[in-house]
Short mmCIF file of C-alpha atoms in Angstrom, two decimals:
data_model
loop_
_atom_site.label_atom_id
_atom_site.label_comp_id
_atom_site.label_asym_id
_atom_site.label_seq_id
_atom_site.Cartn_x
_atom_site.Cartn_y
_atom_site.Cartn_z
CA MET A 1 192.31 -36.44 233.13
CA ALA A 2 193.74 -39.59 234.15
CA SER A 3 193.77 -42.54 231.44
CA SER A 4 192.02 -42.69 228.31
CA ASN A 5 188.77 -43.47 227.67
CA LEU A 6 187.39 -46.53 224.94
CA LEU A 7 184.70 -46.96 223.62
CA SER A 8 183.07 -50.01 224.85
CA SER A 9 183.58 -48.73 228.74
CA SER A 10 180.39 -47.45 228.93
CA ILE A 11 178.20 -50.35 228.10
CA LEU A 12 178.00 -51.76 231.46
CA LEU A 13 178.04 -49.68 234.05
CA SER A 14 174.50 -49.41 235.90
CA LEU A 15 172.06 -51.66 237.70
CA SER A 16 169.00 -53.74 235.68
CA PRO A 17 165.75 -53.38 237.08
CA LYS A 18 165.19 -56.82 238.12
CA PHE A 19 167.80 -58.92 239.43
CA PRO A 20 167.57 -63.00 239.32
CA LYS A 21 168.81 -64.24 242.27
CA GLY A 22 172.34 -64.50 243.08
CA ARG A 23 173.05 -61.83 239.95
CA THR A 24 173.69 -58.11 239.28
CA GLY A 25 175.15 -56.15 236.38
CA PHE A 26 179.08 -55.11 236.28
CA ALA A 27 181.20 -52.62 234.36
CA GLY A 28 184.76 -51.85 234.45
CA SER A 29 185.57 -47.85 233.54
CA PHE A 30 188.08 -47.78 230.95
CA PRO A 31 187.93 -44.23 229.62
CA LEU A 32 187.91 -42.60 225.86
CA LEU A 33 189.08 -38.97 225.09
CA SER A 34 187.13 -35.79 223.78
CA ARG A 35 187.19 -33.21 221.43
CA PRO A 36 188.05 -29.34 223.01
CA LYS A 37 186.82 -26.43 222.16
CA PRO A 38 188.97 -23.55 223.12
CA PRO A 39 188.33 -20.47 224.44
CA LYS A 40 187.84 -17.63 222.23
CA ALA A 41 186.92 -14.54 224.38
CA PRO A 42 185.33 -13.67 227.75
CA ASN A 43 181.65 -14.72 228.16
CA GLN A 44 182.07 -16.54 224.34
CA TRP A 45 182.44 -20.21 226.03
CA SER A 46 181.23 -22.28 222.83
CA SER A 47 178.39 -24.45 224.21
CA PHE A 48 175.00 -26.23 223.41
CA THR A 49 172.74 -23.36 222.51
CA PHE A 50 170.52 -23.32 225.07
CA ALA A 51 172.86 -23.48 227.87
CA THR A 52 175.65 -20.51 227.31
CA PRO A 53 177.03 -20.08 230.83
CA LYS A 54 177.65 -16.36 232.09
CA TYR A 55 180.52 -16.52 234.12
CA SER A 56 181.45 -13.57 236.83
CA THR A 57 183.74 -10.89 235.78
CA ASN A 58 186.21 -12.10 238.17
CA LEU A 59 186.75 -15.42 236.56
CA LEU A 60 187.01 -13.96 233.02
CA ARG A 61 189.87 -11.69 233.57
CA PHE A 62 192.10 -12.85 231.20
CA HIS A 63 195.49 -11.27 232.21
CA SER A 64 197.73 -12.87 229.58
CA GLU A 65 198.28 -13.83 225.81
CA THR A 66 197.40 -16.92 224.65
CA ARG A 67 199.68 -20.17 223.70
CA ALA A 68 199.10 -23.18 221.74
CA VAL A 69 200.66 -26.32 223.59
CA GLY A 70 199.81 -29.70 221.99
CA GLY A 71 197.36 -28.09 219.53
CA THR A 72 195.40 -26.67 222.11
CA GLU A 73 195.07 -23.14 222.70
CA VAL A 74 195.53 -22.31 226.71
CA LYS A 75 196.22 -19.18 228.52
CA GLU A 76 199.58 -17.66 229.97
CA ALA A 77 198.96 -17.61 234.16
CA SER A 78 200.93 -14.97 236.29
CA ALA A 79 201.05 -15.87 239.87
CA GLY A 80 197.69 -15.02 241.58
CA ASP A 81 196.05 -15.11 238.61
CA ASP A 82 192.81 -16.61 238.89
CA ALA A 83 191.57 -16.22 235.19
CA LEU A 84 190.34 -19.21 233.38
CA VAL A 85 193.54 -20.91 231.57
CA GLY A 86 191.96 -24.28 230.55
CA GLU A 87 189.43 -25.43 227.90
CA ASP A 88 185.53 -25.18 228.61
CA SER A 89 184.73 -28.97 229.27
CA ALA A 90 181.27 -30.29 227.21
CA ALA A 91 181.40 -27.42 224.78
CA PHE A 92 179.51 -28.42 221.82
CA GLU A 93 178.10 -25.78 219.14
CA LEU A 94 175.21 -27.48 216.98
CA GLY A 95 176.12 -25.45 214.28
CA GLU A 96 179.59 -26.17 214.22
CA GLN A 97 179.20 -29.99 213.50
CA LYS A 98 179.93 -31.18 209.89
CA LEU A 99 177.34 -34.35 208.86
CA ALA A 100 180.62 -35.57 206.51
CA SER A 101 182.30 -35.67 210.00
CA TRP A 102 179.52 -37.50 211.92
CA VAL A 103 178.85 -39.96 208.55
CA TYR A 104 182.77 -41.11 208.85
CA PHE A 105 182.37 -41.32 212.67
CA THR A 106 179.57 -44.12 212.20
CA VAL A 107 181.51 -45.78 209.59
CA ILE A 108 184.61 -46.17 212.08
CA LEU A 109 182.40 -47.09 214.62
CA GLY A 110 181.05 -49.98 212.72
CA ALA A 111 184.07 -51.15 211.27
CA VAL A 112 185.64 -51.08 214.67
CA LEU A 113 183.21 -53.32 215.92
CA PHE A 114 183.03 -55.52 213.03
CA ALA A 115 186.81 -56.38 213.70
CA LEU A 116 186.42 -56.66 217.76
CA ASP A 117 184.23 -59.08 217.29
CA ALA A 118 185.76 -60.94 214.33
CA LEU A 119 189.32 -60.93 216.04
CA TRP A 120 188.41 -61.29 219.60
CA ILE A 121 185.16 -61.90 220.87
CA ASN A 122 183.63 -64.32 217.89
CA PRO A 123 184.62 -67.92 219.64
CA SER A 124 185.17 -69.15 216.11
CA THR A 125 187.65 -66.52 214.80
CA GLY A 126 188.77 -64.20 218.03
CA TYR A 127 191.45 -64.51 220.25
CA GLY A 128 189.44 -63.55 223.40
CA ALA A 129 188.87 -67.23 224.33
CA ALA A 130 192.52 -68.04 223.89
CA PHE A 131 193.42 -64.87 226.35
CA ILE A 132 191.16 -65.77 229.07
CA SER A 133 192.08 -69.66 229.06
CA ALA A 134 195.92 -68.37 229.49
CA VAL A 135 195.34 -66.39 231.95
CA SER A 136 192.85 -68.46 233.61
CA SER A 137 195.50 -71.29 233.70
CA VAL A 138 197.59 -69.25 235.97
CA SER A 139 194.98 -69.81 239.00
CA GLU A 140 191.75 -71.53 239.62
CA SER A 141 190.96 -68.55 241.89
CA PRO A 142 188.25 -65.94 240.39
CA GLU A 143 190.33 -63.33 242.51
CA VAL A 144 193.18 -63.92 241.59
CA VAL A 145 192.41 -63.84 237.67
CA VAL A 146 189.92 -60.84 237.63
CA LEU A 147 193.30 -58.91 239.15
CA ILE A 148 195.44 -60.02 236.31
CA LEU A 149 193.37 -59.18 233.79
CA VAL A 150 192.93 -55.64 235.42
CA LEU A 151 196.36 -55.76 236.03
CA ILE A 152 197.13 -56.41 232.10
CA PHE A 153 194.97 -53.58 231.13
CA ALA A 154 196.07 -51.39 233.56
CA VAL A 155 199.94 -51.75 232.63
CA ILE A 156 198.79 -51.60 228.68
CA HIS A 157 196.58 -48.79 229.43
CA SER A 158 198.82 -46.55 231.70
CA GLY A 159 201.55 -47.57 229.59
CA LEU A 160 200.78 -46.33 226.49
CA ALA A 161 199.54 -42.95 227.78
CA SER A 162 202.64 -42.07 229.32
CA LEU A 163 204.37 -42.81 226.09
CA ARG A 164 201.56 -40.68 223.99
CA ASP A 165 204.32 -37.33 223.30
CA THR A 166 206.90 -40.19 222.29
CA PHE A 167 204.31 -42.57 219.60
CA GLU A 168 202.97 -39.24 218.28
CA LYS A 169 205.74 -37.79 217.43
CA LEU A 170 206.75 -40.61 215.85
CA ILE A 171 203.01 -41.86 214.14
CA GLY A 172 201.18 -38.83 214.32
CA GLU A 173 197.89 -38.51 216.65
CA ARG A 174 195.34 -40.34 214.47
CA ALA A 175 197.94 -43.49 214.23
CA TYR A 176 198.36 -43.30 217.80
CA ARG A 177 194.60 -43.41 218.55
CA VAL A 178 194.05 -46.52 216.41
CA LEU A 179 197.07 -48.31 218.28
CA PHE A 180 195.87 -47.45 221.94
CA ALA A 181 192.37 -47.90 221.10
CA GLY A 182 193.02 -50.95 219.51
CA VAL A 183 194.83 -52.56 222.06
CA SER A 184 192.97 -51.36 224.80
CA LEU A 185 189.84 -52.27 223.80
CA PRO A 186 189.76 -55.76 223.61
CA LEU A 187 191.85 -56.08 226.79
CA ALA A 188 188.69 -54.08 228.35
CA VAL A 189 186.06 -56.21 227.24
CA SER A 190 187.85 -59.26 228.45
CA SER A 191 187.87 -57.88 231.71
CA ILE A 192 184.20 -56.80 231.88
CA VAL A 193 183.12 -59.97 230.60
CA TYR A 194 185.13 -61.87 232.89
CA PHE A 195 184.16 -60.43 235.69
CA ILE A 196 180.05 -60.52 235.26
CA ASN A 197 180.76 -64.39 234.36
CA HIS A 198 182.66 -64.74 237.95
CA ARG A 199 180.86 -62.27 239.96
CA TYR A 200 179.64 -64.70 242.42
CA ASP A 201 182.02 -66.95 242.25
CA GLY A 202 184.04 -66.32 245.16
CA THR A 203 183.46 -66.24 248.89
CA GLN A 204 180.06 -64.21 249.88
CA LEU A 205 181.37 -61.74 252.69
CA TRP A 206 177.96 -60.29 253.42
CA GLN A 207 174.39 -59.66 251.96
CA VAL A 208 172.28 -56.81 251.55
CA GLN A 209 170.74 -57.02 248.59
CA SER A 210 167.60 -57.59 251.03
CA VAL A 211 167.83 -54.71 253.05
CA PRO A 212 165.30 -51.76 251.92
CA GLY A 213 166.99 -49.07 250.05
CA VAL A 214 170.09 -50.74 249.09
CA HIS A 215 169.19 -51.15 245.63
CA GLN A 216 167.97 -47.62 245.07
CA LEU A 217 171.27 -46.66 246.91
CA VAL A 218 173.51 -48.50 244.62
CA TRP A 219 171.45 -47.49 241.13
CA VAL A 220 171.99 -43.72 242.28
CA SER A 221 175.70 -43.79 243.24
CA SER A 222 176.13 -46.00 239.85
CA PHE A 223 174.24 -43.09 237.75
CA ILE A 224 176.18 -40.23 239.38
CA SER A 225 179.37 -42.11 238.73
CA PHE A 226 178.76 -41.78 235.15
CA PHE A 227 179.22 -38.15 235.51
CA PHE A 228 182.61 -38.58 237.00
CA LEU A 229 183.56 -41.33 235.18
CA TYR A 230 183.51 -39.68 231.54
CA PRO A 231 184.41 -36.06 231.58
CA SER A 232 186.33 -36.15 228.26
CA THR A 233 184.34 -38.79 226.12
CA PHE A 234 182.57 -34.90 224.97
CA ASN A 235 184.15 -35.37 221.35
CA LEU A 236 183.34 -38.58 219.97
CA LEU A 237 185.09 -37.10 216.62
CA GLU A 238 188.36 -37.10 218.43
CA VAL A 239 187.76 -40.82 219.85
CA ALA A 240 187.23 -42.17 216.52
CA ALA A 241 190.50 -39.92 215.40
CA VAL A 242 188.18 -38.34 212.63
CA ASP A 243 189.19 -35.17 214.09
CA LYS A 244 193.17 -34.71 215.12
CA PRO A 245 193.26 -36.37 218.80
CA LYS A 246 194.16 -33.75 220.99
CA MET A 247 195.42 -33.82 225.05
CA HIS A 248 193.55 -31.66 226.67
CA LEU A 249 193.44 -29.11 230.11
CA TRP A 250 189.90 -28.77 230.86
CA GLU A 251 188.55 -26.36 233.56
CA THR A 252 184.91 -26.10 234.03
CA GLY A 253 182.02 -28.46 234.63
CA ILE A 254 182.73 -31.27 236.84
CA MET A 255 186.57 -30.22 237.31
CA ARG A 256 185.42 -27.58 239.18
CA ILE A 257 184.64 -30.51 242.09
CA THR A 258 187.66 -32.05 241.14
CA ARG A 259 190.59 -32.55 239.14
CA HIS A 260 190.57 -36.22 238.59
CA PRO A 261 187.00 -36.97 238.02
CA GLN A 262 187.49 -40.32 236.41
CA MET A 263 189.08 -41.87 239.86
CA VAL A 264 186.15 -40.49 241.64
CA GLY A 265 183.43 -42.11 239.80
CA GLN A 266 185.60 -45.39 239.59
CA VAL A 267 185.87 -44.95 243.33
CA ILE A 268 182.17 -44.80 243.69
CA TRP A 269 180.76 -47.26 241.08
CA CYS A 270 183.39 -49.91 242.72
CA LEU A 271 181.86 -49.05 246.35
CA ALA A 272 178.20 -49.03 245.23
CA HIS A 273 178.85 -52.60 243.36
CA THR A 274 180.79 -54.03 246.26
CA LEU A 275 178.71 -53.15 248.72
CA TRP A 276 175.74 -54.90 246.21
CA ILE A 277 177.58 -57.91 245.41
CA GLY A 278 179.43 -58.50 248.53
CA ASN A 279 181.95 -61.11 247.92
CA SER A 280 185.47 -61.64 247.48
CA VAL A 281 185.74 -61.29 243.72
CA ALA A 282 183.76 -58.06 244.04
CA VAL A 283 186.44 -56.84 246.14
CA ALA A 284 189.34 -57.94 243.87
CA ALA A 285 188.06 -56.12 240.92
CA SER A 286 187.50 -53.33 242.86
CA ILE A 287 191.01 -52.93 244.59
CA GLY A 288 192.18 -53.54 240.84
CA LEU A 289 190.49 -50.90 239.59
CA ILE A 290 190.90 -48.27 242.58
CA GLY A 291 194.42 -48.99 242.47
CA HIS A 292 194.87 -48.06 238.61
CA HIS A 293 193.04 -44.96 238.79
CA LEU A 294 194.96 -43.71 241.83
CA PHE A 295 197.99 -44.29 239.94
CA GLY A 296 196.06 -42.53 236.89
CA VAL A 297 195.41 -39.29 239.38
CA TRP A 298 199.65 -38.96 239.44
CA ASN A 299 200.29 -39.86 236.25
CA GLY A 300 197.48 -37.65 234.61
CA ASP A 301 199.46 -35.11 236.74
CA ARG A 302 202.61 -35.68 235.74
CA ARG A 303 201.71 -35.94 232.24
CA LEU A 304 199.56 -32.70 231.97
CA ALA A 305 202.44 -30.70 234.12
CA ALA A 306 204.71 -31.65 230.98
CA ARG A 307 202.65 -30.48 228.33
CA TYR A 308 201.18 -27.63 229.68
CA GLY A 309 203.54 -26.01 232.20
CA ASP A 310 202.65 -23.20 234.29
CA ALA A 311 199.01 -23.49 232.59
CA PHE A 312 198.60 -26.58 234.53
CA ASP A 313 199.78 -25.30 237.77
CA ALA A 314 197.49 -22.54 237.76
CA VAL A 315 194.79 -25.18 237.37
CA LYS A 316 195.97 -27.43 239.80
CA SER A 317 196.32 -24.59 242.20
CA ARG A 318 192.92 -24.02 242.12
CA THR A 319 191.37 -27.65 242.00
CA SER A 320 191.18 -30.68 244.22
CA ILE A 321 191.40 -34.54 243.78
CA ILE A 322 189.38 -34.64 246.67
CA PRO A 323 185.57 -33.72 245.94
CA PHE A 324 184.62 -30.31 246.73
CA ALA A 325 187.82 -29.78 248.74
CA ALA A 326 189.15 -26.77 246.41
CA ILE A 327 185.54 -25.27 246.72
CA LEU A 328 185.47 -25.55 250.44
CA ASP A 329 188.63 -24.12 251.00
CA GLY A 330 187.88 -21.22 248.81
CA ARG A 331 190.64 -21.86 246.10
CA GLN A 332 187.73 -22.59 243.44
CA ARG A 333 185.70 -19.81 242.93
CA VAL A 334 181.99 -21.44 241.48
CA PRO A 335 179.74 -19.15 239.31
CA LYS A 336 176.53 -18.19 240.53
CA ASP A 337 175.09 -20.22 237.20
CA TYR A 338 177.22 -23.37 237.72
CA HIS A 339 174.50 -25.72 236.61
CA LYS A 340 174.91 -24.41 233.18
CA GLU A 341 178.02 -25.70 232.89
CA PHE A 342 176.01 -29.00 232.85
CA LEU A 343 173.28 -28.30 231.01
CA ARG A 344 174.85 -29.50 227.50
CA LEU A 345 174.29 -32.25 225.13
CA PRO A 346 177.14 -34.30 226.17
CA TYR A 347 176.13 -34.71 229.36
CA LEU A 348 172.28 -34.97 228.46
CA THR A 349 174.12 -37.56 226.04
CA ILE A 350 175.92 -39.27 229.30
CA THR A 351 172.00 -39.48 231.17
CA ALA A 352 170.64 -41.24 227.93
CA LEU A 353 173.19 -43.71 227.88
CA THR A 354 173.14 -44.69 230.98
CA LEU A 355 169.03 -44.75 231.64
CA GLY A 356 170.01 -47.42 228.50
CA ALA A 357 172.40 -49.08 230.20
CA TYR A 358 170.28 -49.76 232.91
CA TYR A 359 167.47 -51.28 231.07
CA ALA A 360 169.95 -53.23 228.43
CA HIS A 361 171.16 -54.84 231.62
CA PRO A 362 169.58 -58.55 231.00
CA LEU A 363 170.69 -58.56 227.58
CA MET A 364 174.59 -57.67 228.16
CA GLN A 365 174.53 -60.09 231.27
CA ALA A 366 173.36 -62.83 228.64
CA SER A 367 175.93 -62.08 226.15
CA SER A 368 178.49 -62.21 228.46
CA PHE A 369 177.34 -65.56 229.59
CA GLY A 370 177.29 -66.56 226.32
CA LEU A 371 180.66 -66.23 225.73
CA HIS A 372 181.73 -68.85 228.61
CA TRP A 373 184.97 -67.11 229.43
#
């Protein structure tokens, strides 16, 4: 719910199976948006066919009429109404997918990656090296440089997100998405690559990589963080603007645990990797990333309140920022078959991509080193 998700953010967020001495992996989390599947009727939430959840009668008591807000149907909630008013996250119905849409997505993805390489990454034709050089000229300290890179990304990313309504009225939803991704994606890649290349340049504060169990703890924490970091990447067709992008009010799945899963996932990831790397550069990067996502908590709630009004107030009243807080104090009533809200294709895809990133870490590190940023 906080900041939007960007396509390249999933490339570097887990640990490699074997680390060279004094090396390990990194990733920033700069998330994408997703596509909703509005609720149709009680007990008819669209989902991947083998994982249709059966919600309790109390949770599906709709006492009010639906209304369209920002292109998405939500429920009008009255005071004390505990019916679901938001959208079912990670809903995916295979039968409703169109082959042509995924062909368009593949073509657009290829075009974006080609443009990113030609205009930013490629040393001969891109501007990425010049950008890193300009930022690095500000200070010889890698801690300062990584903080500046994260700050630049945060200001542009959150700034454009805050101006979403204005830009969508001026140029339309799809054009805004292209603008948003076109500006944010190169900045995200720059921050990630710089960190990978300079993560061991700082002052070593502690060294626990040889302590038994630490590697496993960091790997498991990073793996779990993915399920918090990417709750809104469930519709890649909206990410690529094949479908009209929308601002969603999610309410099921991981949202029952925390209303701001991206922030929670980023905190988990930063703590785990800072523990592993144990130096001042990792601390600086973590401060920047966590600070950006904490701002996103406030900014995300503000934007959702402006867009959805009473519907967001109803969701806010029964969710929490701190994980599990709303469940423990009784504001969030979890259905008995809650696990089925996670047995869906988008979550299975996140699992596969996370494992793939784990084994691809040596290749990703070598690619970053080759850029000399």
